[in-house]
Each structure stands twice: as C-alpha cells, then as structure tokens.
Amino acid sequence: MELMVNGSPVALTSDRDTPLLTALRDELGLTGTRFGCGQGLCGACFVDVDGTVVPACQTPVWQVEGASVTTVEGLSRDGEPHPVQQAVLDRQAAQCGFCISGVLVRAAALLRDEPDADADRVAEALDRNLCRCGTHRRIVEAVLTAREHA
Amino acid sequence: MTELPAHVVTNPRLGTWVTVADGLVEVHVGKVELGQGILTALAQIAADALALPVERLRVVPAHTVHGPDQGSTSGSLSVFQAGPALRHVGAVVRALADPSSPGYVDRVGALDPDTDLTTAPTAGDVPAAAVGRSEPRLDLPDKVLGRPRYLSDLRPEGLLHGRVLRPPSPAARLRSLDPDWKATGVELVRDGSFLGVVGEREVDVDRALEQLARDALWDEEDTLPDETAVAEWLRAGPHETIEVLDEEPPEGALSASYSKPLLVHASIAPSAALARWEGDRLLVQTHSQGIHQLRAAIAGALDLDPTTVVVEHVENAGCYGHNAADDAAFDAVLLARAVPGRPVLLRWTRADELSWAPLSPAMTATVSASIRDGRISGWSYEVWSTGHTSRPGSRATPSLLAGAHLATPVPLPQPTDPPPARGGGTTRNAVPGYDVGPRRVVGHRRVDSPFRTSAMRALGAYFNVFAVESFMDELALAAGADPVELRLAHLSDPRAAHVVAEAARLSGWSEPVPDEVGRGLGYARYKDKGAYCAVVAEVAVTSSVDVRRLTVVADVGVVVNPDGARNQLEGGATQAVSWTTKERVRFDRRRITSTDWEQYPLLTFSEAPQVEVHLVDSSATSVGAGEAAQGPTAAAVANAVHRALGVRVRDLPLDAASVVRAIEQSE
C-alpha cells in the first residue's frame, strides 16, 4: 500500500486494518505520534491527512492509501522547526510534553487554514486535544505568537 | 564544616554522583523527570556547584546501579533534598580538581570514583551563575520535535509487545479460560487470575487482548460503596484515628461539612514498562517515582536477590503521584519471564489506566468554630478518608497490583498514610495556618477500603485546604468581614500575610465585577513548612462554573528556575481547576465505570483560565512549587462561586449538578 508520509513516498506492508498509528510507530519507526487512548478522544495521535486532522489510532491504513500524511516529525521545514514548534520551545509551553505532538499537528493545520485565528479560536480548535499538566494557556499563547511566522 | 547533606551520607561514593564521558561531566541523580522539569533545575544547581556552564553537563537518569539512591521523587522535596547534596559533591570536586586552570574536566574524570565524600576536603561556595535563571528545559526539544524520548519509544533488538487483561472489577477472580486458548501471533501468559499476551507485532497483541477479554469468564462480587453516599460510608468506619492536636476548644457556634470524590491521575499516556530477563539478571526500565523501592518490591514479590534486579528510569507522560508506573513494571516483569532473553514492552490500556491505577481518595470533613468581634475563638476539624499511600516501600509487602492476581497471591496492603514528618496524608494541612485560639484536629482513616487509594498531588492538602479556606469565608460572612481582612487579622507569619495581601492587590480584589461574576481567595502553606501560596479566582456562574482567571502568588524561597517554578504553579492551579469543577471517578456497586475520556472528562483548552503567577523575592531555603497551588485554587474557586451566586457549594466537584443541589438545599 503506497502513500506519502512527510513528503516522501512509502510502501506499507501492514494489514489493511492496522491502525495508522501502529503502522507509523512500528513499521516506519515514527514514534513522535503518541498513543494516548486508542479511542480517538485525546488527540495525542493527531496527524494531518490531505489537509484534515484525524486521530491516527482510529484510522485504518486502507483509508490513507494514496494520501499525504504529515506527522509531528514532518512539521519542520528545511531542518528548521515549524514556527509553532519554535514558539512552544520559546514559551516553554509544555510540561510532560506527551500531548504536544498532537497539539502541534492541530495548531499547524489551524494556522495554515485560519492564519488570523484569535485566542478563543485557537483554544476552541484545540478542544479535542487533552492536556493533563495544565499547560493550556501557554500553548494558546505560543500558537498566537507563531501566527506571525507561519 | 556544617552538617553533611543526608543524601551524601547515604551515598558517600564520588563515582555514584559524578563521572566524565565524551568531554562532558555526567551528573547522576536519584530524582526523576516527571514532566516537572526537575532535571533542568538540578542541572543548574550542579553546574554552579561544579563551576561549569550547564552545557558542559549531562544529567543521567536515575539507575539503581550507577546512581545515588535518593528515595522517591515526591512530596515537593527534590530541590530541598538534592540541592544540598549536589552542592556538597561539587564542593569536593572543586577542592580536588581545581576549576581555575585548563583541563578541569579531564581532572574531574581522573578523580578516584571511590573518594569518600563524607571525609574529602571541600572548596568554599562559589557565586550562583545558573541558579536563578530561567534555563530552558533540557528535555523539551526532543518532545517538541517528536524525537524518541518516552518509554514507549524504546525499540531494543528482539522487542516483543505485551498487554495484560485486568479483571473486570476489583474483587473479580478468573473462573475459566480454555486451557488451549490461542490467538494469532501471540503467546499467552497465565498465572492464577493474571492473564497477559506477548507477541512481535503490536496489532496482534491488541487484537489478542480483545479476544481474551471475550473468552475469559470471571466470578465477580459487589464490594464498592454507594457512589451517592461515599461521605457517609467514610464516616461509618472502621477507622484508625489520627490525633493531630487537641487544645480543648469550646464548642463552635458555626459548623459545616464538605466532601471530595475519588479522583484519578489521568495522565495522557497509559503506563508502560520494559523488562528483560537475562540469565539470573532482571533488567527493568520504568517511569516509577521510586526505582529503588520498586526494585525491592519486585525482588520481594518474586523472592529474588535484589542485587540481581537492575532498574532504570525512563520518562513517560506527566506523573502526578503514585500512578500505575510500578504496577506496569511488575506486569512487564511477569510477561518477560515467559520469554527469557527477550525485551517486553508492556503498555496499559486507557480503560485500565482510568480504573485500575491507584486513585486519589474520597474525603469528607466537618469544621466548627466561633467568631466574636471579628476574632475566631476555637476551631475543631475532623476529617475522614481512606489512606493516601499504597506505594511500594510504604509497607513491608510489595504492593504491586498483579501480585494480588497470581496463583500464589502477594496480597495488596490496605492504603495507609505517610508519617507526620513527611506531612501525613489524610491530615496534611488539616491544621489551619491562622491564629484561631484552641484547636482540635483529628483524622479518621477508614481501614477496609475496597479502593486502592494512594498519593496524588498534595494528598489530603487539596481537600483540607478547600474545607478550611471555604470555612474561613463562611466565618467572614457571619462576621460581616472582608475575607482578605479576616485572614490578615489572623495571620502572624509575615510571609503568609504577604502572599495573601499581594494576591488581593494584584487581582484587583476590591474592584467591582459584573453580577454573575465572583472573586474568591484561598491560601495555605503547603505541609505547614513548604511553599506559601495564595490564589484569587475570578469565576462566572451561569449554567456552569466558568473559571476565567487565576492570580497566583507564591513564596518558594530561593527560586532555582523562575520560569520552571511558574510553569509548575500555573500547571498545578490549572489541573486543580479541572479536579475542582469537573472530575469524579464513577462506579456502581461492582465496577469503576468511568473508563474513558467521555466518562472522566478533563478541563478543555476553552475552559482553561488565564493564570498569572507572581513569585515572591526571597532568600529563604528553596522548597518545591508543584503541590502548593492545588488546595488554594480549589478554595478560591469555591469562594468565588459563593460570591457570584450567594450560595455555598460544599461538595466537590463544583459542577452544574453540585451547584443545583446546593441551591435547592439553601432554599
């Protein structure tokens, strides 16, 4: 099964029903996409598939045949962190960091689609990402900062 | 020479703390990274102690063979305990290796690792260079760029994945499973009621776990109390009584009772561990808070020589207390025992993480006092709970979940409380920090808990501060006094009065707010000897309780990393808003039923308040910041709800249902 992952063509040998998350982590070694719940309810495994953010744990690989998938590892450009990654580092907007991969994928998609999103819109867009450490407001601030560079 | 730091006395060998590799000084610490940024703070302390820039150091994760035993990473004690030890180690290194001339790091590498730190010479103090600066977290670049960093990212050669099928309820026992049970691509591991699968492909073990859940049959029992009457159940006993103090106060004219439900850690990652049996050696990688206690517990449960068990810390998602990390490590050990020589990466399911991990206890309290002419005279406080620790090492028995399910069981001990010297559990912060005249403070720990309750951030202090500080506002109302003025009139410790006054000033305490909005304040000094913290909450109450803004003022002594301390206080306060307004473990008489994120919802991004954190400039001894804000935040929110609504809500969580019930009771 062929698809694009982070801009490069890949051929997967996993069964068609294998969750994309498992294929990414185990077959492709892309462990940046995290397993949080396996039920599509926490956002830790968010990936971008042809411009739509989906939970990779609930996406069987047959659904992404021929698609273009972007994971947290694919957000950087020319070896430089994505502006939202840089903003999160600058603002130290993470504590344990386990939610941050999915947050970054969601935030990068938001800034691409709605470059003028305000604080309320950023928060609303992240409502399907769970953060347990209480870093919510720092993350929103970081995303707003990244708008200028995205 | 002043007294030697305790952790130097117990770990006196230089090579336990400092080694050199690849031109970097490796600093070995026994405290572990839980998402709180401790490795960065300790790197700053070590850099100053060694007279090196942070970039010349590498902090090595805790390891039972290669690093010091510094107990568990808990109780907001890491900087307090590890700081003096690292400063002493650095002073010895500087005395022996002279940092002022070229080749210092090489000379450090050439020092005798068996140098006795308790008798070696020490150099004088050096001025702080790194301490006091907001150094960026050392671990965050990996996490933000999606590089392998967490335990579940480990992929050693020959890796097998593992899953455990937990029983469906706390008292369940396996009735039957086909002795020839098979599933594609996995091996079954069975020992009594302990069932697990291991296999090369993650997709196979996940499918096999589902099949196993369908095929295993269990005998279950109703052992849980009525969810709607947990406070009554806690008060019914049997109890162990914890007499904190009795100064024979007169009977109070005002009285109120408060309650808190069971909570769960709810970390974003399920617990995980990696284990491998190599001949007679057992290697374990874990995100436990206490690797030495875990090693002893594993060795005790399986009757092994502890020196053959090697335990290393690897980071996982945020840890807020005694979660399932230790249990997961033991699960991995049991699975790996069936496949000698192969590493097994065990991961819990989300449902198990929310129902089988140790829980934060339900609690209830009754407080009474009198107030006359603006003075509180006499104070009685009684609190009921189940125990606040089930940690491995807190009892002689191992206290590892799977032990209870083995054919030859290693039963789980009843939860207990940490000793008073460590702040206690049920009675942590049960004594009010105010001058209230004669006091009586008593705890009652129910000793037959069907729930495995244990330590979660701040332990009993979260609820006790909520109750004490809610009642302070009730007294202020009765006396017609401003809640801030009443507190200041009863605080003789100037550091306490300062954080309260500053929180009021910075929050605009006396400025008018719209009708549906209220401001409330909560204050405590964590464990009576830790950080001082006051919080003002601004809350709008409409159909729900909407916490809009928190002003947090804290005095944590000398601040090692200001931004790190702010992040911990901000995170602690925000997490406490989630606990206080939304969270409650749900159960019927047999099973815990809140097993996913829909049934155990967390605070969302839209619901998260603005948080402003102000650190008091202080030269006092550094204390931890991670557990200071929880209790004051809960109280501040409750007091703000009262000011917005005119009704006192005394039962947590302060959700719509609780508010409606309080309105009905007040009518």
mmCIF file of C-alpha atoms in Angstrom, chain B residues 370-625:
data_model
loop_
_atom_site.group_PDB
_atom_site.id
_atom_site.type_symbol
_atom_site.label_atom_id
_atom_site.label_comp_id
_atom_site.label_asym_id
_atom_site.label_seq_id
_atom_site.Cartn_x
_atom_site.Cartn_y
_atom_site.Cartn_z
ATOM 1 C CA SER B 370 -16.956 30.635 66.723
ATOM 2 C CA ILE B 371 -16.279 34.216 65.773
ATOM 3 C CA ARG B 372 -16.886 37.185 68.066
ATOM 4 C CA ASP B 373 -15.937 40.803 67.435
ATOM 5 C CA GLY B 374 -14.006 39.741 64.359
ATOM 6 C CA ARG B 375 -11.839 37.209 66.257
ATOM 7 C CA ILE B 376 -12.031 33.466 65.707
ATOM 8 C CA SER B 377 -12.020 31.710 69.062
ATOM 9 C CA GLY B 378 -11.587 27.952 68.978
ATOM 10 C CA TRP B 379 -11.521 25.615 65.992
ATOM 11 C CA SER B 380 -12.489 21.950 65.601
ATOM 12 C CA TYR B 381 -11.741 19.948 62.491
ATOM 13 C CA GLU B 382 -12.462 16.304 61.812
ATOM 14 C CA VAL B 383 -11.597 14.655 58.504
ATOM 15 C CA TRP B 384 -12.408 11.191 57.138
ATOM 16 C CA SER B 385 -10.583 9.456 54.277
ATOM 17 C CA THR B 386 -9.069 6.229 53.106
ATOM 18 C CA GLY B 387 -5.260 6.051 53.053
ATOM 19 C CA HIS B 388 -3.113 8.327 50.920
ATOM 20 C CA THR B 389 -0.324 5.918 50.110
ATOM 21 C CA SER B 390 -0.118 2.440 48.671
ATOM 22 C CA ARG B 391 3.374 2.996 47.317
ATOM 23 C CA PRO B 392 5.828 0.125 47.126
ATOM 24 C CA GLY B 393 8.058 0.621 50.126
ATOM 25 C CA SER B 394 5.381 2.206 52.321
ATOM 26 C CA ARG B 395 4.690 -1.235 53.838
ATOM 27 C CA ALA B 396 6.737 -4.409 54.164
ATOM 28 C CA THR B 397 4.625 -6.106 51.458
ATOM 29 C CA PRO B 398 5.416 -5.405 47.794
ATOM 30 C CA SER B 399 2.188 -3.532 46.838
ATOM 31 C CA LEU B 400 2.251 -4.350 43.134
ATOM 32 C CA LEU B 401 -1.154 -4.817 41.508
ATOM 33 C CA ALA B 402 -0.560 -8.075 39.639
ATOM 34 C CA GLY B 403 0.661 -9.721 42.844
ATOM 35 C CA ALA B 404 -2.926 -9.937 44.068
ATOM 36 C CA HIS B 405 -3.944 -11.927 40.986
ATOM 37 C CA LEU B 406 -1.185 -14.568 40.938
ATOM 38 C CA ALA B 407 -1.845 -18.259 41.662
ATOM 39 C CA THR B 408 0.230 -17.791 44.813
ATOM 40 C CA PRO B 409 -1.021 -14.303 45.622
ATOM 41 C CA VAL B 410 1.010 -11.491 47.109
ATOM 42 C CA PRO B 411 -1.966 -9.543 48.540
ATOM 43 C CA LEU B 412 -2.145 -5.779 48.320
ATOM 44 C CA PRO B 413 -1.879 -3.972 51.661
ATOM 45 C CA GLN B 414 -4.578 -1.542 52.798
ATOM 46 C CA PRO B 415 -3.717 2.044 51.894
ATOM 47 C CA THR B 416 -2.071 3.902 54.757
ATOM 48 C CA ASP B 417 -0.791 7.446 55.324
ATOM 49 C CA PRO B 418 2.735 8.835 55.104
ATOM 50 C CA PRO B 419 4.166 9.602 58.562
ATOM 51 C CA PRO B 420 3.520 13.063 60.092
ATOM 52 C CA ALA B 421 7.178 14.012 59.496
ATOM 53 C CA ARG B 422 6.512 13.716 55.760
ATOM 54 C CA GLY B 423 3.351 15.776 56.042
ATOM 55 C CA GLY B 424 0.894 12.928 56.690
ATOM 56 C CA GLY B 425 -1.832 12.099 54.205
ATOM 57 C CA THR B 426 -5.408 12.322 55.481
ATOM 58 C CA THR B 427 -4.401 15.169 57.806
ATOM 59 C CA ARG B 428 -1.987 17.013 55.517
ATOM 60 C CA ASN B 429 -2.730 20.734 56.002
ATOM 61 C CA ALA B 430 -5.643 19.882 58.297
ATOM 62 C CA VAL B 431 -4.336 22.376 60.873
ATOM 63 C CA PRO B 432 -5.359 25.912 59.873
ATOM 64 C CA GLY B 433 -2.462 28.321 59.352
ATOM 65 C CA TYR B 434 -4.260 31.006 61.340
ATOM 66 C CA ASP B 435 -4.262 32.135 64.964
ATOM 67 C CA VAL B 436 -7.650 30.719 65.903
ATOM 68 C CA GLY B 437 -7.301 30.035 69.618
ATOM 69 C CA PRO B 438 -7.519 26.469 70.974
ATOM 70 C CA ARG B 439 -7.745 23.829 68.248
ATOM 71 C CA ARG B 440 -8.746 20.232 67.891
ATOM 72 C CA VAL B 441 -7.765 18.404 64.700
ATOM 73 C CA VAL B 442 -8.488 14.703 64.211
ATOM 74 C CA GLY B 443 -8.272 12.391 61.224
ATOM 75 C CA HIS B 444 -10.136 9.119 60.740
ATOM 76 C CA ARG B 445 -8.729 6.754 58.153
ATOM 77 C CA ARG B 446 -11.143 4.052 57.062
ATOM 78 C CA VAL B 447 -9.116 0.842 57.114
ATOM 79 C CA ASP B 448 -11.187 -1.508 54.947
ATOM 80 C CA SER B 449 -11.108 0.326 51.639
ATOM 81 C CA PRO B 450 -12.171 -1.668 48.569
ATOM 82 C CA PHE B 451 -10.479 1.087 46.526
ATOM 83 C CA ARG B 452 -6.727 1.103 46.147
ATOM 84 C CA THR B 453 -6.148 4.732 47.053
ATOM 85 C CA SER B 454 -2.772 6.433 47.104
ATOM 86 C CA ALA B 455 -0.817 9.630 46.718
ATOM 87 C CA MET B 456 -1.937 12.226 44.205
ATOM 88 C CA ARG B 457 -0.503 15.733 44.095
ATOM 89 C CA ALA B 458 -0.826 17.454 47.512
ATOM 90 C CA LEU B 459 -2.521 14.352 49.049
ATOM 91 C CA GLY B 460 -5.008 15.404 51.742
ATOM 92 C CA ALA B 461 -3.915 19.029 51.485
ATOM 93 C CA TYR B 462 -6.002 19.597 48.358
ATOM 94 C CA PHE B 463 -9.240 18.793 50.194
ATOM 95 C CA ASN B 464 -8.274 20.045 53.677
ATOM 96 C CA VAL B 465 -7.312 23.460 52.321
ATOM 97 C CA PHE B 466 -10.548 23.543 50.311
ATOM 98 C CA ALA B 467 -12.519 22.854 53.518
ATOM 99 C CA VAL B 468 -10.537 25.135 55.869
ATOM 100 C CA GLU B 469 -10.486 28.029 53.417
ATOM 101 C CA SER B 470 -14.143 27.638 52.465
ATOM 102 C CA PHE B 471 -14.976 27.799 56.162
ATOM 103 C CA MET B 472 -12.824 30.904 56.635
ATOM 104 C CA ASP B 473 -15.079 32.613 54.104
ATOM 105 C CA GLU B 474 -18.163 31.283 55.899
ATOM 106 C CA LEU B 475 -16.828 32.840 59.116
ATOM 107 C CA ALA B 476 -16.103 36.112 57.324
ATOM 108 C CA LEU B 477 -19.672 36.178 56.050
ATOM 109 C CA ALA B 478 -21.031 35.503 59.551
ATOM 110 C CA ALA B 479 -18.879 38.288 60.991
ATOM 111 C CA GLY B 480 -19.614 40.696 58.159
ATOM 112 C CA ALA B 481 -15.871 40.910 57.456
ATOM 113 C CA ASP B 482 -13.978 41.043 54.184
ATOM 114 C CA PRO B 483 -12.417 37.584 53.608
ATOM 115 C CA VAL B 484 -8.970 39.068 52.943
ATOM 116 C CA GLU B 485 -9.118 41.311 56.021
ATOM 117 C CA LEU B 486 -10.269 38.414 58.192
ATOM 118 C CA ARG B 487 -7.332 36.291 57.030
ATOM 119 C CA LEU B 488 -4.779 39.055 57.509
ATOM 120 C CA ALA B 489 -6.102 39.659 61.035
ATOM 121 C CA HIS B 490 -5.407 36.022 61.905
ATOM 122 C CA LEU B 491 -2.020 35.528 60.192
ATOM 123 C CA SER B 492 1.055 36.234 62.323
ATOM 124 C CA ASP B 493 3.622 34.854 59.854
ATOM 125 C CA PRO B 494 4.684 37.838 57.690
ATOM 126 C CA ARG B 495 5.457 35.623 54.656
ATOM 127 C CA ALA B 496 1.908 34.249 54.833
ATOM 128 C CA ALA B 497 0.340 37.700 55.177
ATOM 129 C CA HIS B 498 2.463 38.925 52.286
ATOM 130 C CA VAL B 499 1.234 36.362 49.738
ATOM 131 C CA VAL B 500 -2.398 36.940 50.781
ATOM 132 C CA ALA B 501 -2.112 40.721 50.539
ATOM 133 C CA GLU B 502 -0.243 40.521 47.228
ATOM 134 C CA ALA B 503 -2.801 38.158 45.694
ATOM 135 C CA ALA B 504 -5.567 40.557 46.694
ATOM 136 C CA ARG B 505 -3.714 43.584 45.340
ATOM 137 C CA LEU B 506 -2.644 42.003 42.039
ATOM 138 C CA SER B 507 -6.084 40.548 41.346
ATOM 139 C CA GLY B 508 -7.878 43.863 41.874
ATOM 140 C CA TRP B 509 -9.711 42.312 44.833
ATOM 141 C CA SER B 510 -11.848 45.316 45.686
ATOM 142 C CA GLU B 511 -12.681 46.342 42.125
ATOM 143 C CA PRO B 512 -16.324 45.805 41.106
ATOM 144 C CA VAL B 513 -17.316 42.794 38.976
ATOM 145 C CA PRO B 514 -20.480 42.019 36.958
ATOM 146 C CA ASP B 515 -23.386 40.297 38.737
ATOM 147 C CA GLU B 516 -22.712 36.742 37.634
ATOM 148 C CA VAL B 517 -19.005 37.005 38.435
ATOM 149 C CA GLY B 518 -17.354 36.473 41.805
ATOM 150 C CA ARG B 519 -13.835 36.671 43.194
ATOM 151 C CA GLY B 520 -12.608 34.319 45.874
ATOM 152 C CA LEU B 521 -9.332 33.760 47.681
ATOM 153 C CA GLY B 522 -7.640 30.680 49.067
ATOM 154 C CA TYR B 523 -4.370 30.441 50.959
ATOM 155 C CA ALA B 524 -2.149 27.753 52.508
ATOM 156 C CA ARG B 525 1.432 26.966 53.339
ATOM 157 C CA TYR B 526 1.914 23.502 51.867
ATOM 158 C CA LYS B 527 2.627 20.892 54.554
ATOM 159 C CA ASP B 528 2.893 23.810 57.053
ATOM 160 C CA LYS B 529 6.611 24.105 56.203
ATOM 161 C CA GLY B 530 6.760 24.293 52.392
ATOM 162 C CA ALA B 531 5.697 26.914 49.874
ATOM 163 C CA TYR B 532 3.338 29.752 50.785
ATOM 164 C CA CYS B 533 0.657 30.217 48.158
ATOM 165 C CA ALA B 534 -2.397 32.443 47.781
ATOM 166 C CA VAL B 535 -4.755 32.257 44.830
ATOM 167 C CA VAL B 536 -7.544 34.582 43.738
ATOM 168 C CA ALA B 537 -10.062 33.098 41.316
ATOM 169 C CA GLU B 538 -12.440 35.050 39.142
ATOM 170 C CA VAL B 539 -15.417 32.844 38.317
ATOM 171 C CA ALA B 540 -18.567 33.343 36.264
ATOM 172 C CA VAL B 541 -21.515 31.182 37.262
ATOM 173 C CA THR B 542 -24.233 30.762 34.668
ATOM 174 C CA SER B 543 -25.291 27.261 33.669
ATOM 175 C CA SER B 544 -21.834 26.072 34.664
ATOM 176 C CA VAL B 545 -18.876 27.180 36.760
ATOM 177 C CA ASP B 546 -16.526 29.044 34.429
ATOM 178 C CA VAL B 547 -13.147 29.859 35.980
ATOM 179 C CA ARG B 548 -11.859 32.794 33.941
ATOM 180 C CA ARG B 549 -8.763 34.000 35.694
ATOM 181 C CA LEU B 550 -6.418 32.953 38.474
ATOM 182 C CA THR B 551 -3.900 35.161 40.240
ATOM 183 C CA VAL B 552 -1.309 33.013 41.998
ATOM 184 C CA VAL B 553 1.243 34.451 44.431
ATOM 185 C CA ALA B 554 3.831 32.050 45.840
ATOM 186 C CA ASP B 555 6.852 32.230 48.115
ATOM 187 C CA VAL B 556 9.006 29.169 47.402
ATOM 188 C CA GLY B 557 12.243 30.547 48.893
ATOM 189 C CA VAL B 558 15.211 30.937 46.585
ATOM 190 C CA VAL B 559 13.954 30.222 43.069
ATOM 191 C CA VAL B 560 16.241 27.913 41.079
ATOM 192 C CA ASN B 561 14.445 28.398 37.748
ATOM 193 C CA PRO B 562 11.799 31.162 37.763
ATOM 194 C CA ASP B 563 10.027 30.098 34.582
ATOM 195 C CA GLY B 564 10.083 26.464 35.692
ATOM 196 C CA ALA B 565 8.554 27.373 39.057
ATOM 197 C CA ARG B 566 5.908 29.498 37.333
ATOM 198 C CA ASN B 567 5.094 26.641 34.949
ATOM 199 C CA GLN B 568 4.658 24.245 37.890
ATOM 200 C CA LEU B 569 2.403 26.660 39.791
ATOM 201 C CA GLU B 570 0.392 27.527 36.691
ATOM 202 C CA GLY B 571 0.010 23.865 35.781
ATOM 203 C CA GLY B 572 -0.852 22.866 39.337
ATOM 204 C CA ALA B 573 -3.505 25.568 39.560
ATOM 205 C CA THR B 574 -4.990 24.705 36.163
ATOM 206 C CA GLN B 575 -5.062 20.989 36.993
ATOM 207 C CA ALA B 576 -6.790 21.865 40.269
ATOM 208 C CA VAL B 577 -9.471 23.767 38.315
ATOM 209 C CA SER B 578 -10.083 20.549 36.384
ATOM 210 C CA TRP B 579 -10.325 18.483 39.600
ATOM 211 C CA THR B 580 -12.481 21.120 41.283
ATOM 212 C CA THR B 581 -15.010 21.823 38.549
ATOM 213 C CA LYS B 582 -15.246 18.570 36.570
ATOM 214 C CA GLU B 583 -13.690 15.422 37.930
ATOM 215 C CA ARG B 584 -15.170 12.463 39.753
ATOM 216 C CA VAL B 585 -14.489 8.733 39.465
ATOM 217 C CA ARG B 586 -17.793 6.996 38.718
ATOM 218 C CA PHE B 587 -18.702 3.496 39.920
ATOM 219 C CA ASP B 588 -21.550 1.126 40.644
ATOM 220 C CA ARG B 589 -21.512 -1.417 43.474
ATOM 221 C CA ARG B 590 -19.210 -3.687 41.486
ATOM 222 C CA ARG B 591 -17.095 -1.801 38.947
ATOM 223 C CA ILE B 592 -15.499 1.536 38.257
ATOM 224 C CA THR B 593 -17.464 2.788 35.255
ATOM 225 C CA SER B 594 -15.547 5.970 34.270
ATOM 226 C CA THR B 595 -13.181 4.168 31.925
ATOM 227 C CA ASP B 596 -12.754 6.631 29.055
ATOM 228 C CA TRP B 597 -12.352 10.360 28.454
ATOM 229 C CA GLU B 598 -16.063 10.868 27.910
ATOM 230 C CA GLN B 599 -16.923 9.441 31.309
ATOM 231 C CA TYR B 600 -13.954 11.095 33.015
ATOM 232 C CA PRO B 601 -13.723 14.461 31.243
ATOM 233 C CA LEU B 602 -10.781 16.805 31.809
ATOM 234 C CA LEU B 603 -10.677 20.595 31.566
ATOM 235 C CA THR B 604 -10.533 21.608 27.899
ATOM 236 C CA PHE B 605 -8.488 24.377 26.282
ATOM 237 C CA SER B 606 -11.586 26.594 26.052
ATOM 238 C CA GLU B 607 -12.283 26.070 29.748
ATOM 239 C CA ALA B 608 -8.730 26.728 30.950
ATOM 240 C CA PRO B 609 -8.408 30.014 32.863
ATOM 241 C CA GLN B 610 -5.891 32.772 32.345
ATOM 242 C CA VAL B 611 -3.243 32.268 35.031
ATOM 243 C CA GLU B 612 -0.881 34.952 36.305
ATOM 244 C CA VAL B 613 1.864 33.723 38.594
ATOM 245 C CA HIS B 614 3.896 36.037 40.825
ATOM 246 C CA LEU B 615 6.927 34.737 42.709
ATOM 247 C CA VAL B 616 7.957 36.474 45.912
ATOM 248 C CA ASP B 617 11.588 37.544 46.003
ATOM 249 C CA SER B 618 13.007 35.505 48.864
ATOM 250 C CA SER B 619 16.329 34.363 50.297
ATOM 251 C CA ALA B 620 14.788 31.528 52.336
ATOM 252 C CA THR B 621 15.585 27.836 51.688
ATOM 253 C CA SER B 622 14.213 26.557 48.347
ATOM 254 C CA VAL B 623 11.084 24.418 48.553
ATOM 255 C CA GLY B 624 9.016 22.745 45.843
ATOM 256 C CA ALA B 625 6.329 24.544 43.832
#
